[in-house]
């Protein structure tokens, strides 16, 4: 059985001083989240970005608390909370409070934000080279806080004794915590029976290697795997390609390093060409008819051994109405055929 959630990066294709566009993105994401529960999606996940380095989502737990108050079953995820920017105990307290208030709906994805976001560490004044150790200590702390009355930890970057976390969360640490997939986290996540979370634009060979590290860490444990993909279905390929062209162009520029990482690629902006499809593949996008998107998502579930897919339909250069329609098409025509899908080899 595969779960399906929506993902919001909150990157805005507008000038940084266009505050109306930023406010509109928050409103759109909130309304789409509430509608997602009505459509039968399992959850929503929000990114974290600081200083507009890649998006306008500096405090995802606050956004999720608002959405949690307007929903009753929707799981509430961070993909990811940039843990090195928090004191581990403060992150544990905020996570426990949100899980408590929402009746156990938190999915706390933890990561570092990646090597491309060094500016955040410089501005906050944190040691960039300590980011992975800080993220692992944050994961240890949150798990301990969710599983025990007090936290006692001798970590890689800090130690604490007899720290009491109030209020008590509903879920266990292993149920609530996910780690962004990397060489520094995949085996660790498996050893601690935490979920493994893949972002977009991860090359297939890289995914396979990280999954192998995760399985090694898991041993006999089952684990949980989730992966992010931009997915937009319409009645025809041509309709979907036309609607999403500004989004594809936006991300091809924003993530140009990922696009070129697989070798030189010169796309002229036309849809339906071999270069267009290669851009989609390198960005981890599936765009087209219901049949095309269904087939691609089926393969994506297998490729990631996925228990859950994070589906992005709303991004920089997107229109709210287009994303709402796309979510309705996914819920009505794509996901029913995939819900009972069990990844090959699981």
mmCIF file of C-alpha atoms in Angstrom:
data_model
loop_
_atom_site.group_PDB
_atom_site.id
_atom_site.type_symbol
_atom_site.label_atom_id
_atom_site.label_comp_id
_atom_site.label_asym_id
_atom_site.label_seq_id
_atom_site.Cartn_x
_atom_site.Cartn_y
_atom_site.Cartn_z
ATOM 1 C CA UNK A 1 0.000 0.000 0.000
ATOM 2 C CA UNK A 2 1.347 3.399 -1.023
ATOM 3 C CA UNK A 3 0.410 6.705 0.581
ATOM 4 C CA UNK A 4 0.235 9.956 -1.363
ATOM 5 C CA UNK A 5 0.804 13.460 -0.029
ATOM 6 C CA UNK A 6 1.299 16.939 -1.425
ATOM 7 C CA UNK A 7 4.579 18.837 -1.111
ATOM 8 C CA UNK A 8 5.055 22.603 -0.948
ATOM 9 C CA UNK A 9 8.440 24.235 -1.510
ATOM 10 C CA UNK A 10 7.019 27.780 -1.469
ATOM 11 C CA UNK A 11 9.458 29.099 -4.024
ATOM 12 C CA UNK A 12 7.889 32.134 -5.665
ATOM 13 C CA UNK A 13 8.662 33.278 -9.206
ATOM 14 C CA UNK A 14 8.490 36.955 -8.239
ATOM 15 C CA UNK A 15 10.813 39.632 -6.920
ATOM 16 C CA UNK A 16 11.814 39.323 -3.277
ATOM 17 C CA UNK A 17 10.075 42.608 -2.466
ATOM 18 C CA UNK A 18 6.802 41.392 -4.021
ATOM 19 C CA UNK A 19 5.255 40.688 -0.638
ATOM 20 C CA UNK A 20 1.794 40.190 -2.104
ATOM 21 C CA UNK A 21 3.114 37.237 -4.114
ATOM 22 C CA UNK A 22 4.619 35.717 -0.967
ATOM 23 C CA UNK A 23 1.372 36.131 0.976
ATOM 24 C CA UNK A 24 -0.572 34.635 -1.933
ATOM 25 C CA UNK A 25 1.696 31.567 -1.943
ATOM 26 C CA UNK A 26 0.955 30.957 1.743
ATOM 27 C CA UNK A 27 -2.809 31.306 1.166
ATOM 28 C CA UNK A 28 -2.712 29.031 -1.873
ATOM 29 C CA UNK A 29 -0.749 26.326 -0.074
ATOM 30 C CA UNK A 30 -3.088 26.438 2.905
ATOM 31 C CA UNK A 31 -6.224 26.155 0.771
ATOM 32 C CA UNK A 32 -4.722 23.350 -1.301
ATOM 33 C CA UNK A 33 -3.801 21.515 1.903
ATOM 34 C CA UNK A 34 -7.345 21.717 3.272
ATOM 35 C CA UNK A 35 -8.698 20.599 -0.109
ATOM 36 C CA UNK A 36 -6.177 17.740 -0.164
ATOM 37 C CA UNK A 37 -7.778 16.214 2.924
ATOM 38 C CA UNK A 38 -11.177 16.420 1.238
ATOM 39 C CA UNK A 39 -9.749 14.688 -1.841
ATOM 40 C CA UNK A 40 -8.302 11.828 0.206
ATOM 41 C CA UNK A 41 -4.603 12.685 0.196
ATOM 42 C CA UNK A 42 -2.761 11.280 3.198
ATOM 43 C CA UNK A 43 -0.675 14.297 4.126
ATOM 44 C CA UNK A 44 1.167 17.482 3.250
ATOM 45 C CA UNK A 45 4.858 18.229 3.571
ATOM 46 C CA UNK A 46 6.482 21.675 3.702
ATOM 47 C CA UNK A 47 10.084 22.617 2.994
ATOM 48 C CA UNK A 48 12.230 24.944 5.089
ATOM 49 C CA UNK A 49 14.281 27.720 3.498
ATOM 50 C CA UNK A 50 15.885 30.818 4.973
ATOM 51 C CA UNK A 51 16.670 34.251 3.530
ATOM 52 C CA UNK A 52 14.830 33.315 0.287
ATOM 53 C CA UNK A 53 17.740 31.058 -0.662
ATOM 54 C CA UNK A 54 15.414 28.639 -2.453
ATOM 55 C CA UNK A 55 11.920 29.352 -1.141
ATOM 56 C CA UNK A 56 9.931 31.433 1.320
ATOM 57 C CA UNK A 57 9.239 28.921 4.071
ATOM 58 C CA UNK A 58 11.377 29.798 7.105
ATOM 59 C CA UNK A 59 9.166 28.126 9.741
ATOM 60 C CA UNK A 60 7.325 25.047 8.441
ATOM 61 C CA UNK A 61 6.159 23.920 11.885
ATOM 62 C CA UNK A 62 4.224 27.180 12.244
ATOM 63 C CA UNK A 63 2.625 26.705 8.828
ATOM 64 C CA UNK A 64 1.726 23.132 9.721
ATOM 65 C CA UNK A 65 0.175 24.161 13.029
ATOM 66 C CA UNK A 66 -2.209 26.440 11.132
ATOM 67 C CA UNK A 67 -3.087 23.714 8.637
ATOM 68 C CA UNK A 68 -3.467 21.226 11.468
ATOM 69 C CA UNK A 69 -6.119 23.451 13.034
ATOM 70 C CA UNK A 70 -8.129 23.356 9.793
ATOM 71 C CA UNK A 71 -7.877 19.609 9.184
ATOM 72 C CA UNK A 72 -8.513 16.440 11.160
ATOM 73 C CA UNK A 73 -6.849 13.496 9.408
ATOM 74 C CA UNK A 74 -4.153 15.015 7.208
ATOM 75 C CA UNK A 75 -0.622 14.086 8.283
ATOM 76 C CA UNK A 76 1.670 17.087 8.670
ATOM 77 C CA UNK A 77 5.252 16.785 7.474
ATOM 78 C CA UNK A 78 8.457 18.760 7.182
ATOM 79 C CA UNK A 79 10.559 17.997 4.145
ATOM 80 C CA UNK A 80 12.749 18.975 5.681
ATOM 81 C CA UNK A 81 13.236 20.834 8.948
ATOM 82 C CA UNK A 82 16.790 22.182 8.707
ATOM 83 C CA UNK A 83 17.803 20.755 12.049
ATOM 84 C CA UNK A 84 21.269 22.344 12.409
ATOM 85 C CA UNK A 85 19.562 25.749 12.765
ATOM 86 C CA UNK A 86 17.714 24.593 15.917
ATOM 87 C CA UNK A 87 18.929 23.629 19.325
ATOM 88 C CA UNK A 88 17.974 19.926 19.390
ATOM 89 C CA UNK A 89 15.917 20.289 22.556
ATOM 90 C CA UNK A 90 14.000 23.258 21.145
ATOM 91 C CA UNK A 91 13.206 21.292 17.979
ATOM 92 C CA UNK A 92 12.055 18.369 20.133
ATOM 93 C CA UNK A 93 9.771 20.643 22.168
ATOM 94 C CA UNK A 94 8.203 22.257 19.110
ATOM 95 C CA UNK A 95 7.744 18.893 17.398
ATOM 96 C CA UNK A 96 6.197 17.352 20.520
ATOM 97 C CA UNK A 97 3.780 20.262 20.872
ATOM 98 C CA UNK A 98 2.632 20.032 17.253
ATOM 99 C CA UNK A 99 2.202 16.266 17.478
ATOM 100 C CA UNK A 100 0.256 16.693 20.725
ATOM 101 C CA UNK A 101 -2.035 19.421 19.369
ATOM 102 C CA UNK A 102 -2.844 17.512 16.177
ATOM 103 C CA UNK A 103 -3.481 14.132 17.752
ATOM 104 C CA UNK A 104 -0.324 12.435 16.482
ATOM 105 C CA UNK A 105 -0.195 13.673 12.889
ATOM 106 C CA UNK A 106 3.387 14.981 12.744
ATOM 107 C CA UNK A 107 5.943 13.587 10.310
ATOM 108 C CA UNK A 108 9.197 15.323 11.151
ATOM 109 C CA UNK A 109 11.598 15.126 8.244
ATOM 110 C CA UNK A 110 15.074 16.233 9.366
ATOM 111 C CA UNK A 111 18.003 17.286 7.219
ATOM 112 C CA UNK A 112 20.684 19.914 6.704
ATOM 113 C CA UNK A 113 19.374 21.854 3.719
ATOM 114 C CA UNK A 114 22.198 20.598 1.514
ATOM 115 C CA UNK A 115 25.632 21.794 0.521
ATOM 116 C CA UNK A 116 24.216 24.512 -1.763
ATOM 117 C CA UNK A 117 22.755 26.478 1.153
ATOM 118 C CA UNK A 118 25.927 27.543 2.911
ATOM 119 C CA UNK A 119 24.683 31.135 3.047
ATOM 120 C CA UNK A 120 22.155 30.102 5.687
ATOM 121 C CA UNK A 121 24.885 28.788 7.967
ATOM 122 C CA UNK A 122 26.998 31.888 7.425
ATOM 123 C CA UNK A 123 24.136 34.216 8.353
ATOM 124 C CA UNK A 124 23.044 32.173 11.369
ATOM 125 C CA UNK A 125 26.664 31.783 12.473
ATOM 126 C CA UNK A 126 26.700 27.976 12.590
ATOM 127 C CA UNK A 127 29.621 25.775 11.590
ATOM 128 C CA UNK A 128 28.803 24.459 8.131
ATOM 129 C CA UNK A 129 31.137 21.495 8.560
ATOM 130 C CA UNK A 130 29.199 20.376 11.650
ATOM 131 C CA UNK A 131 25.830 20.284 9.861
ATOM 132 C CA UNK A 132 25.536 16.501 9.487
ATOM 133 C CA UNK A 133 26.569 15.776 13.062
ATOM 134 C CA UNK A 134 24.087 18.392 14.298
ATOM 135 C CA UNK A 135 21.315 16.820 12.218
ATOM 136 C CA UNK A 136 22.043 13.359 13.615
ATOM 137 C CA UNK A 137 22.027 14.735 17.168
ATOM 138 C CA UNK A 138 18.699 16.422 16.449
ATOM 139 C CA UNK A 139 17.261 13.102 15.297
ATOM 140 C CA UNK A 140 18.575 11.325 18.395
ATOM 141 C CA UNK A 141 17.104 14.031 20.614
ATOM 142 C CA UNK A 142 13.648 14.046 19.038
ATOM 143 C CA UNK A 143 13.423 10.251 19.166
ATOM 144 C CA UNK A 144 14.444 10.264 22.833
ATOM 145 C CA UNK A 145 11.956 13.048 23.611
ATOM 146 C CA UNK A 146 9.111 11.180 21.922
ATOM 147 C CA UNK A 147 9.947 7.848 23.550
ATOM 148 C CA UNK A 148 10.916 8.848 27.105
ATOM 149 C CA UNK A 149 9.866 11.285 29.799
ATOM 150 C CA UNK A 150 13.328 12.842 29.841
ATOM 151 C CA UNK A 151 16.210 13.189 27.400
ATOM 152 C CA UNK A 152 19.662 11.952 28.404
ATOM 153 C CA UNK A 153 22.099 12.121 25.515
ATOM 154 C CA UNK A 154 25.832 12.175 24.955
ATOM 155 C CA UNK A 155 25.830 13.206 21.308
ATOM 156 C CA UNK A 156 28.354 14.170 18.663
ATOM 157 C CA UNK A 157 27.897 17.918 19.186
ATOM 158 C CA UNK A 158 26.248 18.346 22.595
ATOM 159 C CA UNK A 159 25.293 16.482 25.753
ATOM 160 C CA UNK A 160 22.263 16.796 28.007
ATOM 161 C CA UNK A 161 20.967 15.116 31.158
ATOM 162 C CA UNK A 162 17.448 14.909 32.557
ATOM 163 C CA UNK A 163 15.747 17.286 30.087
ATOM 164 C CA UNK A 164 11.976 16.873 30.459
ATOM 165 C CA UNK A 165 9.944 17.496 27.299
ATOM 166 C CA UNK A 166 6.400 18.826 27.810
ATOM 167 C CA UNK A 167 3.772 18.211 26.487
ATOM 168 C CA UNK A 168 3.965 14.545 25.638
ATOM 169 C CA UNK A 169 3.650 13.694 21.934
ATOM 170 C CA UNK A 170 1.253 11.022 20.699
ATOM 171 C CA UNK A 171 3.539 9.114 18.366
ATOM 172 C CA UNK A 172 6.774 7.253 18.986
ATOM 173 C CA UNK A 173 10.070 8.598 17.745
ATOM 174 C CA UNK A 174 10.460 5.973 15.031
ATOM 175 C CA UNK A 175 6.960 6.720 13.753
ATOM 176 C CA UNK A 176 7.460 10.474 13.632
ATOM 177 C CA UNK A 177 11.045 11.030 12.455
ATOM 178 C CA UNK A 178 12.419 10.842 8.919
ATOM 179 C CA UNK A 179 15.887 11.738 7.662
ATOM 180 C CA UNK A 180 16.772 13.291 4.332
ATOM 181 C CA UNK A 181 18.738 10.730 2.344
ATOM 182 C CA UNK A 182 22.492 11.292 2.122
ATOM 183 C CA UNK A 183 25.736 9.389 2.661
ATOM 184 C CA UNK A 184 25.803 10.818 6.192
ATOM 185 C CA UNK A 185 22.273 9.708 7.110
ATOM 186 C CA UNK A 186 21.119 6.657 5.128
ATOM 187 C CA UNK A 187 22.812 3.963 7.211
ATOM 188 C CA UNK A 188 22.127 5.899 10.420
ATOM 189 C CA UNK A 189 18.415 6.124 9.572
ATOM 190 C CA UNK A 190 18.271 2.394 8.962
ATOM 191 C CA UNK A 191 20.084 1.528 12.180
ATOM 192 C CA UNK A 192 17.626 3.654 14.179
ATOM 193 C CA UNK A 193 14.551 2.487 12.219
ATOM 194 C CA UNK A 194 13.762 6.004 11.016
ATOM 195 C CA UNK A 195 12.143 6.890 7.707
ATOM 196 C CA UNK A 196 14.309 7.776 4.694
ATOM 197 C CA UNK A 197 13.210 10.759 2.624
ATOM 198 C CA UNK A 198 14.363 11.504 -0.935
ATOM 199 C CA UNK A 199 14.220 14.971 -2.442
ATOM 200 C CA UNK A 200 13.821 15.687 -6.137
ATOM 201 C CA UNK A 201 16.605 15.705 -8.724
ATOM 202 C CA UNK A 202 18.461 12.722 -7.256
ATOM 203 C CA UNK A 203 20.019 10.662 -10.091
ATOM 204 C CA UNK A 204 18.824 7.019 -10.299
ATOM 205 C CA UNK A 205 22.221 5.522 -9.500
ATOM 206 C CA UNK A 206 22.512 7.776 -6.470
ATOM 207 C CA UNK A 207 19.073 6.706 -5.240
ATOM 208 C CA UNK A 208 19.991 3.054 -5.621
ATOM 209 C CA UNK A 209 23.201 3.519 -3.643
ATOM 210 C CA UNK A 210 21.454 5.353 -0.796
ATOM 211 C CA UNK A 211 18.709 2.726 -0.669
ATOM 212 C CA UNK A 212 21.381 0.021 -0.400
ATOM 213 C CA UNK A 213 22.976 1.891 2.527
ATOM 214 C CA UNK A 214 19.557 2.192 4.162
ATOM 215 C CA UNK A 215 18.776 -1.510 3.758
ATOM 216 C CA UNK A 216 22.156 -2.356 5.261
ATOM 217 C CA UNK A 217 21.399 -0.228 8.293
ATOM 218 C CA UNK A 218 17.896 -1.667 8.653
ATOM 219 C CA UNK A 219 18.949 -5.295 8.785
ATOM 220 C CA UNK A 220 15.714 -7.197 9.432
ATOM 221 C CA UNK A 221 13.655 -4.072 10.077
ATOM 222 C CA UNK A 222 11.162 -2.942 7.444
ATOM 223 C CA UNK A 223 11.816 0.787 7.490
ATOM 224 C CA UNK A 224 9.898 3.501 5.634
ATOM 225 C CA UNK A 225 10.808 5.252 2.406
ATOM 226 C CA UNK A 226 9.304 8.362 0.825
ATOM 227 C CA UNK A 227 10.272 10.233 -2.318
ATOM 228 C CA UNK A 228 9.416 13.565 -3.935
ATOM 229 C CA UNK A 229 8.345 14.075 -7.547
ATOM 230 C CA UNK A 230 6.611 16.874 -9.431
ATOM 231 C CA UNK A 231 3.497 15.242 -10.918
ATOM 232 C CA UNK A 232 0.991 17.008 -13.138
ATOM 233 C CA UNK A 233 -1.664 15.125 -15.121
ATOM 234 C CA UNK A 234 -4.271 16.466 -17.531
ATOM 235 C CA UNK A 235 -6.584 15.052 -20.191
ATOM 236 C CA UNK A 236 -3.832 15.153 -22.810
ATOM 237 C CA UNK A 237 -0.052 15.385 -22.889
ATOM 238 C CA UNK A 238 -0.234 18.650 -24.777
ATOM 239 C CA UNK A 239 -2.519 20.297 -22.233
ATOM 240 C CA UNK A 240 -0.276 19.307 -19.307
ATOM 241 C CA UNK A 241 2.882 20.365 -21.125
ATOM 242 C CA UNK A 242 1.448 23.793 -21.983
ATOM 243 C CA UNK A 243 0.170 24.502 -18.460
ATOM 244 C CA UNK A 244 3.423 23.513 -16.753
ATOM 245 C CA UNK A 245 5.915 24.979 -19.223
ATOM 246 C CA UNK A 246 6.569 28.072 -17.031
ATOM 247 C CA UNK A 247 7.191 25.762 -14.055
ATOM 248 C CA UNK A 248 9.612 23.555 -15.991
ATOM 249 C CA UNK A 249 11.473 26.628 -17.235
ATOM 250 C CA UNK A 250 11.568 28.055 -13.697
ATOM 251 C CA UNK A 251 13.085 24.896 -12.214
ATOM 252 C CA UNK A 252 15.430 24.311 -15.143
ATOM 253 C CA UNK A 253 16.956 27.666 -14.211
ATOM 254 C CA UNK A 254 16.662 27.352 -10.427
ATOM 255 C CA UNK A 255 18.197 23.855 -10.443
ATOM 256 C CA UNK A 256 20.461 24.245 -13.450
ATOM 257 C CA UNK A 257 23.279 22.396 -11.676
ATOM 258 C CA UNK A 258 21.073 19.320 -11.309
ATOM 259 C CA UNK A 259 19.988 19.566 -14.940
ATOM 260 C CA UNK A 260 23.582 19.685 -16.185
ATOM 261 C CA UNK A 261 24.903 17.095 -13.706
ATOM 262 C CA UNK A 262 23.971 14.256 -16.049
ATOM 263 C CA UNK A 263 25.999 15.754 -18.870
ATOM 264 C CA UNK A 264 25.618 18.792 -21.152
ATOM 265 C CA UNK A 265 22.010 19.407 -22.135
ATOM 266 C CA UNK A 266 20.797 22.223 -24.362
ATOM 267 C CA UNK A 267 17.019 22.582 -24.188
ATOM 268 C CA UNK A 268 15.477 25.236 -26.413
ATOM 269 C CA UNK A 269 12.279 25.557 -24.396
ATOM 270 C CA UNK A 270 10.057 23.527 -26.704
ATOM 271 C CA UNK A 271 7.873 20.782 -25.216
ATOM 272 C CA UNK A 272 7.668 17.201 -26.447
ATOM 273 C CA UNK A 273 11.282 17.037 -27.662
ATOM 274 C CA UNK A 274 13.901 14.528 -26.475
ATOM 275 C CA UNK A 275 15.681 17.355 -24.640
ATOM 276 C CA UNK A 276 12.427 18.355 -22.913
ATOM 277 C CA UNK A 277 11.866 14.822 -21.640
ATOM 278 C CA UNK A 278 15.470 14.638 -20.453
ATOM 279 C CA UNK A 279 14.999 17.874 -18.481
ATOM 280 C CA UNK A 280 11.893 16.373 -16.858
ATOM 281 C CA UNK A 281 13.791 13.215 -15.968
ATOM 282 C CA UNK A 282 16.735 15.059 -14.439
ATOM 283 C CA UNK A 283 14.439 17.320 -12.406
ATOM 284 C CA UNK A 284 12.264 14.353 -11.346
ATOM 285 C CA UNK A 285 9.130 15.653 -13.058
ATOM 286 C CA UNK A 286 6.311 13.694 -14.657
ATOM 287 C CA UNK A 287 3.990 15.772 -16.826
ATOM 288 C CA UNK A 288 1.380 14.542 -19.276
ATOM 289 C CA UNK A 289 -1.785 12.546 -19.712
ATOM 290 C CA UNK A 290 -3.312 10.464 -16.932
ATOM 291 C CA UNK A 291 -1.876 7.296 -18.468
ATOM 292 C CA UNK A 292 1.621 8.781 -18.832
ATOM 293 C CA UNK A 293 1.727 10.076 -15.264
ATOM 294 C CA UNK A 294 0.255 6.876 -13.808
ATOM 295 C CA UNK A 295 2.879 4.754 -15.542
ATOM 296 C CA UNK A 296 5.728 7.026 -14.406
ATOM 297 C CA UNK A 297 4.547 7.089 -10.798
ATOM 298 C CA UNK A 298 4.260 3.308 -10.804
ATOM 299 C CA UNK A 299 7.909 3.026 -11.839
ATOM 300 C CA UNK A 300 8.876 5.722 -9.332
ATOM 301 C CA UNK A 301 7.342 3.711 -6.504
ATOM 302 C CA UNK A 302 9.503 0.741 -7.513
ATOM 303 C CA UNK A 303 12.657 2.802 -8.026
ATOM 304 C CA UNK A 304 12.394 4.242 -4.509
ATOM 305 C CA UNK A 305 10.893 1.187 -2.766
ATOM 306 C CA UNK A 306 8.420 3.843 -1.671
ATOM 307 C CA UNK A 307 5.819 3.646 1.073
ATOM 308 C CA UNK A 308 4.815 7.230 0.322
ATOM 309 C CA UNK A 309 5.128 9.651 -2.584
ATOM 310 C CA UNK A 310 5.327 13.403 -2.059
ATOM 311 C CA UNK A 311 3.627 14.956 -5.078
ATOM 312 C CA UNK A 312 4.393 18.540 -6.004
ATOM 313 C CA UNK A 313 1.847 20.265 -8.235
ATOM 314 C CA UNK A 314 2.286 23.838 -6.997
ATOM 315 C CA UNK A 315 5.631 25.528 -7.505
ATOM 316 C CA UNK A 316 7.236 28.774 -8.581
ATOM 317 C CA UNK A 317 5.374 30.047 -11.687
ATOM 318 C CA UNK A 318 2.352 27.840 -10.918
ATOM 319 C CA UNK A 319 -1.196 29.133 -10.833
ATOM 320 C CA UNK A 320 -3.351 28.162 -7.848
ATOM 321 C CA UNK A 321 -6.286 27.120 -10.033
ATOM 322 C CA UNK A 322 -4.079 24.868 -12.158
ATOM 323 C CA UNK A 323 -2.661 23.138 -9.081
ATOM 324 C CA UNK A 324 -6.130 22.604 -7.609
ATOM 325 C CA UNK A 325 -7.314 21.013 -10.850
ATOM 326 C CA UNK A 326 -4.188 18.860 -11.044
ATOM 327 C CA UNK A 327 -4.722 17.649 -7.474
ATOM 328 C CA UNK A 328 -8.299 16.711 -8.345
ATOM 329 C CA UNK A 329 -7.158 14.784 -11.431
ATOM 330 C CA UNK A 330 -4.515 12.946 -9.424
ATOM 331 C CA UNK A 331 -6.962 12.029 -6.671
ATOM 332 C CA UNK A 332 -9.718 10.957 -9.047
ATOM 333 C CA UNK A 333 -7.900 9.351 -11.978
ATOM 334 C CA UNK A 334 -4.296 8.498 -11.064
ATOM 335 C CA UNK A 335 -3.915 7.510 -7.426
ATOM 336 C CA UNK A 336 -6.704 4.900 -7.172
ATOM 337 C CA UNK A 337 -4.769 2.684 -9.576
ATOM 338 C CA UNK A 338 -1.609 3.003 -7.459
ATOM 339 C CA UNK A 339 -2.772 2.839 -3.848
ATOM 340 C CA UNK A 340 -2.473 -0.936 -3.582
ATOM 341 C CA UNK A 341 0.918 -0.888 -5.302
ATOM 342 C CA UNK A 342 3.646 -2.724 -3.398
ATOM 343 C CA UNK A 343 7.167 -1.837 -4.564
ATOM 344 C CA UNK A 344 8.965 -4.635 -6.358
ATOM 345 C CA UNK A 345 11.346 -6.349 -3.937
ATOM 346 C CA UNK A 346 9.610 -5.178 -0.733
#
